[in-house]
Amino acid sequence: MGPKRQPTLDEVAARAGVSRSAASRVINNARHVSQAKREAVERAVAELGFVPNPAARALANQQVGAVVLALSHHDPALFTDPFFAQIILGVNAELEKTELELLLVLADTAQGQTRLQRILRSRRADGVMLMALHGDDPLAALADQHDIPVVFGGRPLHAEPRWYVDADNRGGSRLATEHVIGLGRRHVAVITGQMDTEAATARHRGYLDAMAVAGLDPARVEHSDFTEPGGAAAMTRLLAVHPEVDAVVAGSDAIAAGALRALKAHGRTVPGDVAVVGFDDLQTALHTDPQLTTVHQPVHGLGRELAKMLLSLIAGEQPHPLILPTRLVRRASA
Amino acid sequence: MGPKRQPTLDEVAARAGVSRSAASRVINNARHVSQAKREAVERAVAELGFVPNPAARALANQQVGAVVLALSHHDPALFTDPFFAQIILGVNAELEKTELELLLVLADTAQGQTRLQRILRSRRADGVMLMALHGDDPLAALADQHDIPVVFGGRPLHAEPRWYVDADNRGGSRLATEHVIGLGRRHVAVITGQMDTEAATARHRGYLDAMAVAGLDPARVEHSDFTEPGGAAAMTRLLAVHPEVDAVVAGSDAIAAGALRALKAHGRTVPGDVAVVGFDDLQTALHTDPQLTTVHQPVHGLGRELAKMLLSLIAGEQPHPLILPTRLVRRASA
DNA sequence: GGGAAAACTGGGAGCGCTTCCAGTTGGAAC
DNA sequence: GTTCCAACTGGAAGCGCTCCCAGTTTTCCC
C-alpha cells in the first residue's frame, strides 16, 4: 500500500501537451483527433499508467460499467449446488469479453432483497440477471419497476417475463420418463423439487406427459427440495408408500443421488430393482454409484446466454426469450 | 422499464425547503441539522424515493462502497467445488451487515488477471479479498503495489502476506494421520493436492510430522489436484506402486471421494482394507459411501473472517493475521 | 440583559470525466 | 490566390454529491 494517487486525465493531457478534451477523445477512441496527438496521448497514458476513474466516468456517462447477478434462493445451502457455480462461470465467460464488472447479490434473506432494491434504484449497475425465483418471490415484480434492463434465468412461477433464458425442463423430463418406460418399467415414480419453482413444476409436467401417453398411473409422486438429503428422505417415503416402484424420475441430480443412497440403504439395487434418472448432468452425476443416467441441461450455456441477452438489452437491442434444449445422457443408473 | 429518472439531492432539498448541504447532512446523518429540517428532509426523501447516486458519492468521497472477492484458480472446474460456494456465502454474510457490494472476479485466465489489475488501479473497489493462490501466481505481488487494502484467504506459497486468514492445514492433516496410525495402520499413504499451493504442501507436512513421530515410512505419496477424478487417478497409481497401503490421508474431500471410488473399483473395502481420511468436511463428505472421516475446516467462517478482516482494514485498523483451527470428524471411512 | 460559545445554514468549490459548441486549420477545388 | 468544407481543438458546462467555511441564529451563563 504505497500512497500513490492515480494520475488524472488532466495530468495525461498536460504531459501529452493537449487539451483534456482531446485526451478524453483518445481514451474513448472517438473521432476528431489527429494521429500525432493520439500517439502523444497514448504515450502519456502508458508512461503515467493512467486508468480512467470509473466513478467519474459513471457520473458523466450515466452508465456504471457493471451488471449484477442476483441469486435468489431461500436456503443458503442451496447455493452450494454446483449448478450455481456453473451459472456464474457461464456469465463470467461472457462478461470477460467486455469491460463490465460482475456484482454478486445473494438475495436469499430480506437483507438481500433490500439490497437488490437499492441497487436497482440507485443505478449501481447497468443491468440485472435474476436467477431461480420461487413462486412468492417479490423479486419478479422488480423487473418493470425500474429503468434498468432485467433478464431472468429460469422463469418465475406465475409470470412470463419479457426477457428470460430457460432450459426445456418439461421436454427433458418427458424424455427421461419415456426412457425408463422404454426400459419396461411400469411403476414409475417422480421426486420433484420445490413445487413453488417453475423448474420443478415443469419437470413434473414432463413426467405426466410421458405417463399419459403410455397410459400409466402417474400417482407415485413425492415432493422434495433440490438437495441430496431431501432426495434421500423423499425416496424413503416413496418406498414406504409404493414399495412396488421400479423407476424414479428425479427432479435433479442431487435428488437422484439422495435417492440412490436411500435405495441402497433399503436393499434395492440400481438399476436392477429400480431405475433412476436425474436432471442437470452436473459433475455429481459422474460420481454416484452407479453413474447417473440423467437429463443434460446446458447450465454453463444458460449462464452465457443470460449474460448475452443482458448485454444485447443494454446495447439497446430487443432480444427474444430463449429456451435451451435438454437431452438424455445414458449412463448406468437406468 | 419506465423512464423515471431518479430524483437528485437538489430536488429533495428543494422539496424540503432546505439547502442541498443540509439535505446531504441529513442523508449522512451528520451533526448540525435542526430537528425540524431533518424531519422535513426525511419526509422529502421518503416521498420522492430518493436514493443517493453511488457514482457521485464515490467521486466526492473517494470511496466506492464495494469490495472485490477474487478467486484465482487455474482450472474453471475447480470453481465448482462447494468450497468456493461456502467462502462466498461466508463473505456475503459479513457484507450484508454493511452497505458494501460484492464484486466477484474469477481471475483464472489472463483476462481475469488484467481485469483485477484494472480494478486495483482504477479504484473500483475499496478493498480486495484474494483467494487460493498458486505458487506462480502474480496476484500475490499485487497486494502492496496499490493503495488499497488486500487480504488473503489462504497464503501464497512463497510469501507471508501482511494480512491473511488461513486454516490450520498442517495441524489438521497431522490429526488425520495420527488418527489412522492410532487405528493400527502402518502403511499410511498420502494423496496431495497441487503442490504449488500452500494448502497442499502444509497438509503434506502435517502428514510427515505424524509419520515421523510414529517412526513410520512417509514415502507413499501421490500428487493430484483437488478434484474427484484426480483423486481416483492418484489412488489407482498408489495401488499399483504400493499395493500394501492400508490407509490414505487425502488432501481434500473430493480427492478422498475419488480415492474411495478407485478403491472400490480395485476390490478394496473401506475402512476394512484401507482407511480413508478426507480434508474439508463439506457436504460431499456425507454423501460418499462410506461417509467420510475427515478434517473439518471452518470454510464459511473463513469467508466471514476474510470479510471482517478487510472491513477492519478499510476502517483503518490493523488486524492480525488469523489461523483458524481444524479438527477431526470421525465417520465411517476411518 | 449582555456577551461568548455552540449550533446551524447555505454558498461554492471541487471529485474526474464526457461532450457540446464555437472556433481554428488545412487542404482541395475553382 | 480565393472559397468552402471537413477535420480538428480546447474552453466550459455539467453529471450528483460532499464538505469547507464564512456568516447567522440560539443557547447558556453570570
XYZ file of C-alpha atoms in Angstrom, chain A residues 1-6 48-56 58-59 62 64-66 73 76-77 79-82 84-86 88-89 92 95-109 111-112 115 118-124 143-150 163 228-229 261 264 283 286-289 291 313, chain B residues 1-6 48-56 58-59 62 64-66 73 76-77 79-82 84-86 88-89 92 95-109 111-112 115 118-124 143-150 163 228-229 261 264 283 286-289 291 313:
158
model
C 0.000 0.000 0.000
C 2.024 2.934 -1.206
C 0.024 6.141 -1.254
C 0.475 6.837 -4.931
C -2.510 8.674 -6.194
C -3.600 7.633 -9.625
C 1.752 7.511 -16.307
C -0.112 4.246 -16.073
C -3.357 6.107 -16.375
C -6.616 4.270 -15.825
C -9.830 6.254 -16.041
C -11.687 6.644 -12.784
C -14.881 4.609 -13.079
C -16.836 6.735 -10.664
C -16.197 9.900 -12.615
C -20.151 6.690 -14.468
C -21.227 10.106 -13.336
C -24.741 7.687 -16.845
C -21.843 2.232 -14.450
C -19.880 -0.462 -16.210
C -21.212 -3.237 -14.006
C -32.875 -18.921 -3.019
C -28.196 -20.779 1.712
C -27.269 -24.443 1.466
C -26.198 -22.053 -3.218
C -23.685 -24.807 -2.648
C -25.169 -26.646 -5.599
C -22.619 -26.723 -8.429
C -24.927 -22.012 -9.419
C -21.199 -22.290 -9.844
C -21.747 -23.244 -13.478
C -21.594 -17.961 -12.549
C -18.852 -19.406 -14.722
C -18.345 -14.674 -16.256
C -18.592 -10.805 -19.295
C -14.880 -11.315 -19.713
C -15.269 -10.212 -23.282
C -16.460 -6.841 -22.092
C -15.316 -4.258 -19.603
C -18.252 -4.922 -17.341
C -17.771 -5.986 -13.756
C -19.884 -8.580 -12.000
C -21.781 -7.682 -8.866
C -22.944 -10.749 -6.986
C -26.061 -10.423 -4.872
C -27.335 -13.324 -2.820
C -30.888 -12.278 -2.323
C -31.924 -15.040 -0.004
C -32.626 -13.015 3.072
C -31.493 -8.162 3.673
C -30.643 -9.312 0.223
C -30.020 -4.683 -1.161
C -31.258 -0.345 -3.525
C -29.037 -1.379 -6.382
C -31.861 -1.049 -8.819
C -32.927 2.336 -7.549
C -29.549 3.865 -7.299
C -28.267 2.747 -10.663
C -25.353 0.920 -9.245
C -38.258 -6.031 -13.292
C -40.534 -3.391 -14.719
C -40.448 -1.090 -11.759
C -37.122 0.327 -12.656
C -35.499 1.863 -15.625
C -32.897 -0.817 -15.933
C -32.743 -3.976 -18.035
C -33.574 -7.190 -16.219
C -36.802 -11.475 -21.255
C -29.301 -34.781 -1.666
C -30.705 -35.295 1.834
C -28.362 -43.656 -1.261
C -29.110 -48.814 -1.321
C -20.272 -33.391 -12.133
C -20.423 -38.962 -12.635
C -19.526 -39.523 -9.021
C -22.513 -41.539 -7.932
C -22.524 -45.319 -7.867
C -23.181 -43.300 -12.539
C -30.512 -5.409 -23.979
C -38.725 -0.203 -17.571
C -40.387 3.132 -17.111
C -38.100 6.034 -17.860
C -38.430 7.621 -14.440
C -35.239 9.382 -13.645
C -34.213 9.127 -10.043
C -39.506 11.140 -3.663
C -37.997 7.736 -3.075
C -34.586 9.277 -3.182
C -31.535 7.029 -3.206
C -28.118 8.661 -3.425
C -26.255 8.103 -6.644
C -23.291 5.883 -5.820
C -21.154 7.196 -8.639
C -21.461 10.771 -7.494
C -17.825 7.711 -4.893
C -16.435 10.635 -6.821
C -13.124 8.799 -2.784
C -16.575 3.239 -3.802
C -18.767 1.231 -1.483
C -17.736 -2.088 -2.958
C -7.666 -20.882 -9.848
C -12.577 -23.356 -14.067
C -13.807 -26.781 -12.991
C -14.597 -23.275 -9.002
C -17.361 -25.830 -8.952
C -16.014 -27.064 -5.649
C -18.532 -26.275 -2.899
C -15.811 -21.671 -3.001
C -19.550 -21.507 -2.544
C -19.048 -21.637 1.198
C -18.730 -16.731 -0.918
C -21.578 -17.367 1.493
C -21.631 -12.385 1.874
C -21.004 -7.963 3.939
C -24.736 -7.996 4.411
C -24.223 -6.148 7.641
C -22.742 -3.270 5.691
C -23.642 -1.229 2.668
C -20.806 -2.672 0.661
C -21.418 -4.505 -2.587
C -19.556 -7.608 -3.663
C -17.629 -7.644 -6.891
C -16.765 -11.156 -7.993
C -13.671 -11.633 -10.079
C -12.690 -15.032 -11.381
C -9.073 -14.473 -12.062
C -8.342 -17.788 -13.662
C -7.462 -16.612 -17.129
C -8.133 -11.952 -18.871
C -9.079 -12.174 -15.256
C -9.221 -7.312 -15.017
C -7.573 -2.698 -13.716
C -9.849 -2.802 -10.722
C -6.977 -2.191 -8.390
C -5.609 0.680 -10.426
C -8.844 2.431 -11.064
C -10.162 2.251 -7.538
C -13.265 0.431 -8.496
C -1.049 -6.529 -2.761
C 1.470 -3.848 -1.979
C 1.600 -2.322 -5.397
C -1.594 -0.416 -4.891
C -3.031 1.911 -2.372
C -5.862 -0.388 -1.487
C -6.300 -2.927 1.298
C -5.782 -6.544 0.281
C -2.935 -9.808 6.238
C -12.560 -36.253 -7.548
C -11.227 -37.657 -10.826
C -14.255 -44.855 -5.927
C -13.951 -49.907 -4.677
C -21.383 -31.708 2.182
C -21.704 -37.003 3.974
C -22.651 -38.286 0.556
C -19.877 -40.740 -0.009
C -20.169 -44.400 0.774
C -19.331 -41.467 4.885
C -8.611 -2.744 7.393
